[in-house]
Amino acid sequence: MKTGKVDALLGIVFGDEGKGKIVDFFTPKYDVVARFAGGPNAGHTIIFDGKKFVLRSIPSGIFDEGKVNIIGNGCVIAPDLFMAEARELEAAGYDLTNRLHISKRAHLILPTHRVLDRAYEAAKGKGKVGTTGKGIGPTYSDKAARIGLRVGDILEGFEEKYQALKARHEQILRDLHYTDYDISDDERNWMAGVEYMRRFQLSDTELEINQLLREGKNVLAEGAQGSLLDIDHGTYPFVSSSSTTCGGVCTGLGVAPGTIGEVFGIFKAYSTRVGSGPFPVELFDETGDTIRRIGNEYGAVTGRNRRCGWIDLVALKYAIMINGVTQLVMMKGDVLDDFATIKVCTAYRKNGETTTTMPYDTAGWEAVYEELPGWQTDLTAIRDEKDFPPAFKAYISYLEEQLATPIRIVSVGPDREATIIR
Ligand code: IMP
């Protein structure tokens, strides 16, 4: 019998590429939707039946009764935030308990992990990562240090394990002289979240997913964050703490490399970044403000202003290589509708040196641009590629040629219908 495949849908820049919309568009084709990395630092916005949902930990296949949704072992999960997210979906009429499977191997974000996140950031002074404050880094640190708590731990002897890890965190916080915090409300809610989680299928999801593949079921691995926030391949140390790239699909779900089918790489027609870290294409002028305003570039999780700039081919080529992207998905083409000229970063320059490949550290490099004519046409009502203005067609062709990868989907507006397959 033909076995199923795992297609990966990955943000290939700094996150916020619009994965929520595209996952929602893709899910009908898949039997299983699985998250493999990250946690409540993500915010996948889905507009569904006129209602807006921001999914943080829960996979985007949750709206469909017939789908299996998996939170894989590579994820981290905050029981209190998970409960709030799940309850919102339940209040909207979606029954989650039969549709959602949570890996026993996924790690738990404790209230003290969030305090540690703040404490480490405070201690960094100027070198702050600008984290989402959700405790992501400290949780993955404990995982790597082999002292973390996993979802499976809530099934046996949990209180003791919890208190031991909490005490360890409190000691670190005392050492850092970071003592002005109170987690009592947070902790009550968190414990309620742990109780709430027990009603779900806490399971060996790596066994389940492989069984489903053997049965010929197809899996969509829903990426979180973006490739340049990957712990190994991102702009370290200004990264998240998980493997957000395609390799993370294998480790974060327990699927073999040979099961990977298509790798969809999502990017925007321009660039954004939230939090600190080098960003050679960043615009500090009116153009940057205009992109932010038209593109509504404010963080889904933190509400922070996103830093904006022109598209960055150096970064995109790197991400395409690392992930083995087979098809590209370009989002938010319409945000550039009004510009007479569109710039494209084709190289970085520093101290007289020019590079077209990703440097070890992108700090201090400035962008080298090529200019293309803008289309100055409203794209949002277009539903067929043949109606694209010539300058927009030329922009797409130029990118495809430069990136040596086909752009199969082009999104020109927030509506589901504004998603054009080529
Ligand atoms: P953390 O994941 O909260 O530790 O944050 C590390 C860095 O990744 C910060 O610069 C965050 O702004 C960024 N980040 C984390 N999650 C996302 C996301 O979903 N979209 C965009 N940026 C993110």
Tab-separated table of C-alpha atoms and ligand atoms in Angstrom:
chain	number	residue	atom	x	y	z
A	1	MET	CA	0.000	0.000	0.000
A	2	LYS	CA	1.154	3.512	-0.771
A	3	THR	CA	2.373	5.287	2.323
A	4	GLY	CA	1.491	8.880	3.073
A	5	LYS	CA	3.805	11.873	2.916
A	6	VAL	CA	4.617	14.722	5.221
A	7	ASP	CA	4.475	18.064	3.446
A	8	ALA	CA	6.055	20.914	5.351
A	9	LEU	CA	4.707	24.422	5.356
A	10	LEU	CA	7.421	26.713	6.642
A	11	GLY	CA	7.858	30.407	7.182
A	12	ILE	CA	11.253	30.981	5.590
A	13	VAL	CA	12.168	34.400	6.890
A	14	PHE	CA	11.514	35.885	10.364
A	15	GLY	CA	8.021	34.492	10.975
A	16	ASP	CA	4.763	36.383	10.455
A	17	GLU	CA	4.636	35.392	6.806
A	18	GLY	CA	0.915	34.614	7.003
A	19	LYS	CA	1.133	30.880	7.660
A	20	GLY	CA	-2.282	30.867	9.338
A	21	LYS	CA	-4.083	31.892	6.198
A	22	ILE	CA	-2.243	29.437	3.979
A	23	VAL	CA	-2.496	26.503	6.376
A	24	ASP	CA	-6.225	27.072	6.450
A	25	PHE	CA	-6.206	27.067	2.659
A	26	PHE	CA	-4.129	23.853	2.556
A	27	THR	CA	-5.752	21.795	5.314
A	28	PRO	CA	-8.633	20.382	3.255
A	29	LYS	CA	-6.020	18.351	1.321
A	30	TYR	CA	-4.564	16.690	4.421
A	31	ASP	CA	-5.721	14.108	6.940
A	32	VAL	CA	-3.393	15.253	9.693
A	33	VAL	CA	-2.075	18.683	10.692
A	34	ALA	CA	0.893	18.655	13.047
A	35	ARG	CA	2.924	21.273	14.879
A	36	PHE	CA	6.555	20.270	15.283
A	37	ALA	CA	8.300	23.214	16.964
A	38	GLY	CA	7.683	26.296	19.065
A	39	GLY	CA	4.782	27.072	21.326
A	40	PRO	CA	2.754	30.070	22.437
A	41	ASN	CA	5.314	32.425	20.906
A	42	ALA	CA	3.493	31.692	17.641
A	43	GLY	CA	0.275	33.351	16.577
A	44	HIS	CA	-1.398	31.954	13.477
A	45	THR	CA	-4.318	34.170	12.569
A	46	ILE	CA	-7.182	32.414	10.857
A	47	ILE	CA	-10.342	34.120	9.748
A	48	PHE	CA	-13.027	31.500	9.638
A	49	ASP	CA	-16.778	31.888	9.044
A	50	GLY	CA	-16.402	35.607	9.714
A	51	LYS	CA	-14.660	34.978	13.061
A	52	LYS	CA	-11.026	35.594	13.792
A	53	PHE	CA	-8.978	33.054	15.739
A	54	VAL	CA	-5.344	33.361	16.746
A	55	LEU	CA	-3.953	29.855	17.168
A	56	ARG	CA	-0.790	29.664	19.243
A	57	SER	CA	-0.195	26.028	20.175
A	58	ILE	CA	-3.100	24.275	18.489
A	59	PRO	CA	-2.719	23.153	14.865
A	60	SER	CA	-4.820	24.877	12.252
A	61	GLY	CA	-6.674	21.716	11.225
A	62	ILE	CA	-8.732	21.966	14.409
A	63	PHE	CA	-11.778	23.466	12.709
A	64	ASP	CA	-12.405	20.312	10.734
A	65	GLU	CA	-14.040	17.370	12.488
A	66	GLY	CA	-12.391	14.830	10.235
A	67	LYS	CA	-8.788	15.773	10.900
A	68	VAL	CA	-6.228	14.550	13.348
A	69	ASN	CA	-4.306	17.432	14.922
A	70	ILE	CA	-1.015	16.748	16.609
A	71	ILE	CA	1.123	18.843	18.927
A	72	GLY	CA	4.420	17.063	18.392
A	73	ASN	CA	7.320	16.287	20.694
A	74	GLY	CA	9.350	19.222	19.353
A	75	CYS	CA	6.831	21.704	20.747
A	76	VAL	CA	6.656	23.367	24.136
A	77	ILE	CA	3.306	23.919	25.754
A	78	ALA	CA	2.049	26.242	28.511
A	79	PRO	CA	-0.978	24.513	30.079
A	80	ASP	CA	-2.680	27.761	31.136
A	81	LEU	CA	-2.334	29.389	27.721
A	82	PHE	CA	-3.300	26.160	26.032
A	83	MET	CA	-6.457	25.998	28.165
A	84	ALA	CA	-7.406	29.584	27.274
A	85	GLU	CA	-6.851	28.907	23.589
A	86	ALA	CA	-8.773	25.632	23.638
A	87	ARG	CA	-11.674	27.115	25.606
A	88	GLU	CA	-12.070	29.894	23.093
A	89	LEU	CA	-12.408	27.299	20.363
A	90	GLU	CA	-14.819	25.232	22.458
A	91	ALA	CA	-16.919	28.343	23.136
A	92	ALA	CA	-17.113	28.832	19.366
A	93	GLY	CA	-18.520	25.310	19.041
A	94	TYR	CA	-15.471	23.234	18.142
A	95	ASP	CA	-15.055	19.982	20.044
A	96	LEU	CA	-11.352	19.482	20.509
A	97	THR	CA	-10.995	16.393	22.645
A	98	ASN	CA	-11.366	13.906	19.810
A	99	ARG	CA	-9.410	15.928	17.308
A	100	LEU	CA	-6.309	16.840	19.231
A	101	HIS	CA	-3.429	14.595	20.225
A	102	ILE	CA	-0.602	15.966	22.350
A	103	SER	CA	2.803	14.311	22.478
A	104	LYS	CA	3.790	13.069	25.915
A	105	ARG	CA	7.309	14.105	24.911
A	106	ALA	CA	6.467	17.784	24.379
A	107	HIS	CA	7.960	19.943	27.116
A	108	LEU	CA	5.976	22.024	29.587
A	109	ILE	CA	6.518	25.745	30.029
A	110	LEU	CA	6.332	26.426	33.768
A	111	PRO	CA	5.319	29.802	35.231
A	112	THR	CA	8.914	30.126	36.461
A	113	HIS	CA	10.199	29.621	32.899
A	114	ARG	CA	8.384	32.828	31.996
A	115	VAL	CA	9.969	34.646	34.923
A	116	LEU	CA	13.365	33.314	33.834
A	117	ASP	CA	12.696	34.566	30.295
A	118	ARG	CA	12.157	38.069	31.700
A	119	ALA	CA	15.113	37.798	34.074
A	120	TYR	CA	17.541	36.665	31.351
A	121	GLU	CA	16.352	39.447	29.072
A	122	ALA	CA	16.740	42.026	31.845
A	123	ALA	CA	20.243	40.757	32.566
A	124	LYS	CA	21.252	41.123	28.920
A	125	GLY	CA	20.959	44.896	28.880
A	126	LYS	CA	21.685	46.084	25.339
A	127	GLY	CA	21.939	42.598	23.866
A	128	LYS	CA	18.279	41.726	24.501
A	129	VAL	CA	16.754	39.200	22.105
A	130	GLY	CA	13.359	40.870	22.418
A	131	THR	CA	11.647	37.562	23.170
A	132	THR	CA	7.901	37.125	23.308
A	133	GLY	CA	8.242	36.557	27.076
A	134	LYS	CA	6.486	33.198	26.882
A	135	GLY	CA	9.315	31.242	28.501
A	136	ILE	CA	10.411	29.593	25.253
A	137	GLY	CA	14.194	29.858	25.699
A	138	PRO	CA	14.315	28.676	29.336
A	139	THR	CA	12.028	25.720	28.531
A	140	TYR	CA	14.146	24.517	25.623
A	141	SER	CA	17.249	25.127	27.765
A	142	ASP	CA	15.883	22.768	30.417
A	143	LYS	CA	15.045	20.251	27.706
A	144	ALA	CA	18.646	20.339	26.455
A	145	ALA	CA	19.936	20.220	30.036
A	146	ARG	CA	17.802	17.097	30.555
A	147	ILE	CA	15.924	18.502	33.520
A	148	GLY	CA	12.704	19.595	31.803
A	149	LEU	CA	9.166	18.479	32.560
A	150	ARG	CA	7.259	16.781	29.799
A	151	VAL	CA	3.558	16.449	29.132
A	152	GLY	CA	3.803	12.748	30.044
A	153	ASP	CA	4.992	13.761	33.516
A	154	ILE	CA	1.554	15.073	34.429
A	155	LEU	CA	0.302	11.481	34.386
A	156	GLU	CA	2.432	10.331	37.320
A	157	GLY	CA	4.157	11.877	40.343
A	158	PHE	CA	3.694	15.314	38.866
A	159	GLU	CA	3.566	17.507	41.980
A	160	GLU	CA	6.957	16.349	43.195
A	161	LYS	CA	8.634	16.828	39.815
A	162	TYR	CA	7.034	20.233	39.437
A	163	GLN	CA	8.179	21.449	42.846
A	164	ALA	CA	11.732	20.227	42.225
A	165	LEU	CA	12.058	22.121	38.937
A	166	LYS	CA	10.357	25.201	40.338
A	167	ALA	CA	12.794	25.224	43.287
A	168	ARG	CA	15.689	25.024	40.856
A	169	HIS	CA	14.331	27.993	38.917
A	170	GLU	CA	13.812	29.979	42.108
A	171	GLN	CA	17.415	29.382	43.036
A	172	ILE	CA	18.602	30.696	39.649
A	173	LEU	CA	16.372	33.748	40.053
A	174	ARG	CA	17.838	34.438	43.504
A	175	ASP	CA	21.331	34.109	42.033
A	176	LEU	CA	20.368	36.664	39.398
A	177	HIS	CA	18.944	38.927	42.145
A	178	TYR	CA	15.653	38.804	40.270
A	179	THR	CA	13.243	38.406	43.154
A	180	ASP	CA	10.527	40.943	42.502
A	181	TYR	CA	7.964	38.599	41.000
A	182	ASP	CA	4.820	36.862	42.159
A	183	ILE	CA	3.586	33.800	40.312
A	184	SER	CA	0.808	32.771	42.719
A	185	ASP	CA	-2.131	33.671	40.407
A	186	ASP	CA	-0.243	32.422	37.404
A	187	GLU	CA	0.551	29.154	39.122
A	188	ARG	CA	-3.082	28.518	40.145
A	189	ASN	CA	-4.205	29.038	36.606
A	190	TRP	CA	-1.335	26.933	35.302
A	191	MET	CA	-2.299	24.017	37.580
A	192	ALA	CA	-5.905	24.357	36.366
A	193	GLY	CA	-4.457	24.123	32.851
A	194	VAL	CA	-2.627	20.921	33.776
A	195	GLU	CA	-5.892	19.416	35.036
A	196	TYR	CA	-7.647	20.541	31.880
A	197	MET	CA	-4.990	18.946	29.666
A	198	ARG	CA	-5.702	15.515	31.137
A	199	ARG	CA	-8.910	15.231	29.112
A	200	PHE	CA	-6.935	15.228	25.859
A	201	GLN	CA	-5.198	12.339	24.197
A	202	LEU	CA	-1.719	12.584	25.672
A	203	SER	CA	0.041	10.022	23.601
A	204	ASP	CA	3.101	8.732	21.782
A	205	THR	CA	2.346	10.868	18.762
A	206	GLU	CA	5.453	9.670	16.894
A	207	LEU	CA	3.917	6.176	16.845
A	208	GLU	CA	0.521	7.514	15.821
A	209	ILE	CA	1.828	9.671	13.028
A	210	ASN	CA	3.903	6.842	11.555
A	211	GLN	CA	0.898	4.526	11.750
A	212	LEU	CA	-1.196	7.140	9.940
A	213	LEU	CA	1.491	7.430	7.261
A	214	ARG	CA	1.500	3.660	6.833
A	215	GLU	CA	-2.260	3.849	6.315
A	216	GLY	CA	-1.606	6.251	3.444
A	217	LYS	CA	-2.708	9.381	5.290
A	218	ASN	CA	-1.081	12.675	4.374
A	219	VAL	CA	0.340	15.009	6.953
A	220	LEU	CA	0.825	18.750	6.865
A	221	ALA	CA	3.625	19.860	9.179
A	222	GLU	CA	2.675	23.380	10.190
A	223	GLY	CA	5.771	25.425	10.852
A	224	ALA	CA	6.008	28.136	13.468
A	225	GLN	CA	8.247	31.214	13.474
A	226	GLY	CA	10.613	31.364	10.505
A	227	SER	CA	13.856	29.876	9.228
A	228	LEU	CA	15.956	32.871	10.259
A	229	LEU	CA	14.766	32.361	13.850
A	230	ASP	CA	15.990	28.743	13.837
A	231	ILE	CA	18.308	27.937	16.743
A	232	ASP	CA	21.002	26.623	14.354
A	233	HIS	CA	20.437	28.436	11.086
A	234	GLY	CA	18.943	31.726	12.216
A	235	THR	CA	20.634	35.000	13.079
A	236	TYR	CA	22.011	33.624	16.369
A	237	PRO	CA	21.754	34.730	19.159
A	238	PHE	CA	18.722	36.729	18.012
A	239	VAL	CA	16.663	33.621	17.349
A	240	SER	CA	14.048	31.465	18.996
A	241	SER	CA	15.157	28.258	20.697
A	242	SER	CA	13.670	25.561	18.478
A	243	SER	CA	14.384	23.994	15.090
A	244	THR	CA	12.020	25.905	12.857
A	245	THR	CA	13.509	24.576	9.615
A	246	CYS	CA	12.677	21.396	7.703
A	247	GLY	CA	15.013	19.240	9.780
A	248	GLY	CA	12.860	20.167	12.758
A	249	VAL	CA	9.897	18.430	11.104
A	250	CYS	CA	11.709	15.085	11.405
A	251	THR	CA	12.945	15.556	14.954
A	252	GLY	CA	9.859	17.409	16.154
A	253	LEU	CA	7.395	14.774	14.971
A	254	GLY	CA	9.472	11.620	14.842
A	255	VAL	CA	9.149	11.089	11.100
A	256	ALA	CA	11.979	9.888	8.870
A	257	PRO	CA	13.527	12.204	6.242
A	258	GLY	CA	12.224	9.954	3.449
A	259	THR	CA	8.629	10.706	4.431
A	260	ILE	CA	9.013	14.398	3.579
A	261	GLY	CA	7.209	15.313	0.365
A	262	GLU	CA	6.753	18.898	-0.691
A	263	VAL	CA	8.390	21.699	1.243
A	264	PHE	CA	6.370	24.891	0.887
A	265	GLY	CA	8.293	28.027	1.772
A	266	ILE	CA	6.209	31.050	2.670
A	267	PHE	CA	7.513	34.575	2.391
A	268	LYS	CA	6.088	38.036	1.994
A	269	ALA	CA	6.613	40.341	-0.994
A	270	TYR	CA	8.663	42.431	1.458
A	271	SER	CA	10.458	41.731	4.762
A	272	THR	CA	9.558	42.108	8.429
A	273	ARG	CA	11.169	41.223	11.711
A	274	VAL	CA	9.924	41.431	15.324
A	275	GLY	CA	12.324	41.708	18.237
A	276	SER	CA	16.007	42.579	18.122
A	277	GLY	CA	18.789	41.391	15.881
A	278	PRO	CA	20.433	42.362	12.622
A	279	PHE	CA	18.143	43.141	9.710
A	280	PRO	CA	20.103	44.554	6.750
A	281	VAL	CA	17.009	45.519	4.749
A	282	GLU	CA	15.361	47.456	7.585
A	283	LEU	CA	13.859	50.793	6.511
A	284	PHE	CA	13.807	53.580	9.063
A	285	ASP	CA	12.049	56.027	6.759
A	286	GLU	CA	8.576	56.776	5.518
A	287	THR	CA	8.633	53.783	3.173
A	288	GLY	CA	9.074	51.466	6.171
A	289	ASP	CA	6.208	53.192	7.979
A	290	THR	CA	4.016	52.901	4.892
A	291	ILE	CA	4.682	49.158	4.570
A	292	ARG	CA	3.911	48.707	8.292
A	293	ARG	CA	0.662	50.664	8.045
A	294	ILE	CA	-0.630	49.080	4.836
A	295	GLY	CA	0.575	45.610	5.786
A	296	ASN	CA	-0.779	45.958	9.337
A	297	GLU	CA	2.593	44.799	10.594
A	298	TYR	CA	2.028	44.593	14.323
A	299	GLY	CA	2.806	41.391	16.281
A	300	ALA	CA	-0.073	38.894	16.700
A	301	VAL	CA	1.309	37.772	20.073
A	302	THR	CA	2.926	40.889	21.537
A	303	GLY	CA	1.334	43.736	19.562
A	304	ARG	CA	4.813	45.161	18.931
A	305	ASN	CA	5.590	47.145	15.792
A	306	ARG	CA	7.236	44.886	13.242
A	307	ARG	CA	10.379	46.225	11.615
A	308	CYS	CA	9.824	46.503	7.846
A	309	GLY	CA	11.984	46.484	4.729
A	310	TRP	CA	12.225	45.394	1.105
A	311	ILE	CA	12.484	41.739	0.125
A	312	ASP	CA	15.830	40.078	0.885
A	313	LEU	CA	17.038	37.543	-1.688
A	314	VAL	CA	20.215	36.739	0.253
A	315	ALA	CA	18.090	35.536	3.171
A	316	LEU	CA	15.539	33.787	0.949
A	317	LYS	CA	18.166	31.855	-1.039
A	318	TYR	CA	19.742	30.685	2.202
A	319	ALA	CA	16.411	29.548	3.643
A	320	ILE	CA	15.445	27.771	0.421
A	321	MET	CA	18.722	25.864	0.559
A	322	ILE	CA	18.504	24.915	4.248
A	323	ASN	CA	14.907	23.719	3.937
A	324	GLY	CA	15.017	22.183	0.473
A	325	VAL	CA	12.010	24.297	-0.501
A	326	THR	CA	10.232	22.820	-3.521
A	327	GLN	CA	7.506	25.443	-3.940
A	328	LEU	CA	7.189	29.031	-2.826
A	329	VAL	CA	4.152	30.864	-1.547
A	330	MET	CA	4.266	34.647	-1.781
A	331	MET	CA	2.035	36.569	0.599
A	332	LYS	CA	0.830	40.155	0.750
A	333	GLY	CA	1.759	41.226	-2.784
A	334	ASP	CA	-1.018	43.823	-2.503
A	335	VAL	CA	0.803	45.705	0.273
A	336	LEU	CA	3.201	47.059	-2.357
A	337	ASP	CA	0.402	48.213	-4.691
A	338	ASP	CA	1.078	51.940	-4.332
A	339	PHE	CA	4.832	52.063	-4.833
A	340	ALA	CA	6.210	53.465	-8.106
A	341	THR	CA	9.451	51.529	-7.588
A	342	ILE	CA	10.025	48.251	-5.768
A	343	LYS	CA	13.443	47.473	-4.386
A	344	VAL	CA	14.928	44.012	-4.076
A	345	CYS	CA	17.981	43.260	-1.937
A	346	THR	CA	20.312	41.088	-4.024
A	347	ALA	CA	23.488	41.298	-1.927
A	348	TYR	CA	24.966	42.630	1.314
A	349	ARG	CA	27.913	44.987	1.526
A	350	LYS	CA	30.338	45.717	4.385
A	351	ASN	CA	33.711	47.482	4.351
A	352	GLY	CA	33.990	47.252	0.571
A	353	GLU	CA	33.146	43.537	0.545
A	354	THR	CA	30.011	42.301	-1.192
A	355	THR	CA	28.350	38.940	-0.615
A	356	THR	CA	25.337	37.196	-2.086
A	357	THR	CA	25.454	34.350	0.425
A	358	MET	CA	24.410	34.538	4.048
A	359	PRO	CA	27.296	35.744	6.231
A	360	TYR	CA	28.058	34.207	9.648
A	361	ASP	CA	26.740	37.362	11.269
A	362	THR	CA	24.501	39.761	9.354
A	363	ALA	CA	25.204	42.625	11.774
A	364	GLY	CA	26.814	45.635	10.124
A	365	TRP	CA	26.025	44.521	6.568
A	366	GLU	CA	24.003	46.871	4.438
A	367	ALA	CA	21.648	45.899	1.658
A	368	VAL	CA	22.509	46.289	-2.020
A	369	TYR	CA	19.370	46.811	-4.082
A	370	GLU	CA	18.077	46.378	-7.584
A	371	GLU	CA	15.042	48.390	-8.573
A	372	LEU	CA	11.991	47.148	-10.404
A	373	PRO	CA	9.004	49.148	-11.593
A	374	GLY	CA	5.971	49.040	-9.296
A	375	TRP	CA	2.556	47.991	-10.641
A	376	GLN	CA	0.534	50.785	-9.018
A	377	THR	CA	-2.644	48.775	-9.401
A	378	ASP	CA	-5.038	47.419	-6.767
A	379	LEU	CA	-4.360	43.663	-6.719
A	380	THR	CA	-6.863	42.762	-4.003
A	381	ALA	CA	-9.803	42.047	-6.307
A	382	ILE	CA	-7.782	39.890	-8.727
A	383	ARG	CA	-8.636	36.193	-8.642
A	384	ASP	CA	-6.801	34.948	-11.724
A	385	GLU	CA	-3.137	35.163	-12.604
A	386	LYS	CA	-3.902	36.321	-16.132
A	387	ASP	CA	-5.319	39.550	-14.692
A	388	PHE	CA	-2.118	40.476	-12.868
A	389	PRO	CA	-0.650	43.772	-14.128
A	390	PRO	CA	2.512	43.227	-16.226
A	391	ALA	CA	4.811	44.804	-13.618
A	392	PHE	CA	3.548	42.400	-10.936
A	393	LYS	CA	4.023	39.450	-13.312
A	394	ALA	CA	7.543	40.721	-13.956
A	395	TYR	CA	8.205	40.934	-10.182
A	396	ILE	CA	7.106	37.317	-9.738
A	397	SER	CA	9.182	36.094	-12.704
A	398	TYR	CA	12.211	37.990	-11.474
A	399	LEU	CA	11.944	36.398	-8.023
A	400	GLU	CA	11.430	32.919	-9.469
A	401	GLU	CA	14.501	33.277	-11.606
A	402	GLN	CA	16.654	34.646	-8.804
A	403	LEU	CA	15.461	32.038	-6.316
A	404	ALA	CA	15.418	29.156	-8.829
A	405	THR	CA	12.183	27.939	-7.276
A	406	PRO	CA	8.610	28.253	-8.568
A	407	ILE	CA	6.164	30.564	-6.818
A	408	ARG	CA	3.052	28.388	-6.877
A	409	ILE	CA	0.735	30.487	-4.759
A	410	VAL	CA	0.350	34.228	-4.655
A	411	SER	CA	-1.787	35.908	-2.033
A	412	VAL	CA	-3.128	39.379	-2.761
A	413	GLY	CA	-5.407	39.997	0.205
A	414	PRO	CA	-6.653	38.589	3.502
A	415	ASP	CA	-9.688	36.764	2.045
A	416	ARG	CA	-9.464	33.080	1.312
A	417	GLU	CA	-10.417	33.817	-2.296
A	418	ALA	CA	-7.511	36.221	-2.715
A	419	THR	CA	-5.191	33.192	-2.911
A	420	ILE	CA	-4.153	32.497	-6.485
A	421	ILE	CA	-2.684	29.174	-7.546
A	422	ARG	CA	-0.382	29.258	-10.538
B	1	IMP	P1	11.128	33.700	21.742
B	1	IMP	O1	10.739	32.668	20.739
B	1	IMP	O2	9.968	34.214	22.540
B	1	IMP	O3	12.251	33.246	22.613
B	1	IMP	O4	11.687	34.976	20.958
B	1	IMP	C1	12.916	34.947	20.248
B	1	IMP	C2	12.856	35.828	19.011
B	1	IMP	O5	11.979	35.253	18.061
B	1	IMP	C3	12.314	37.240	19.254
B	1	IMP	O6	12.984	38.130	18.377
B	1	IMP	C4	10.863	37.144	18.873
B	1	IMP	O7	10.322	38.381	18.468
B	1	IMP	C5	10.945	36.168	17.712
B	1	IMP	N1	9.715	35.382	17.537
B	1	IMP	C6	9.300	34.347	18.277
B	1	IMP	N2	8.160	33.846	17.804
B	1	IMP	C7	7.856	34.571	16.722
B	1	IMP	C8	6.789	34.505	15.765
B	1	IMP	O8	5.898	33.647	15.823
B	1	IMP	N3	6.825	35.425	14.774
B	1	IMP	C9	7.820	36.352	14.665
B	1	IMP	N4	8.824	36.439	15.518
B	1	IMP	C10	8.853	35.558	16.548
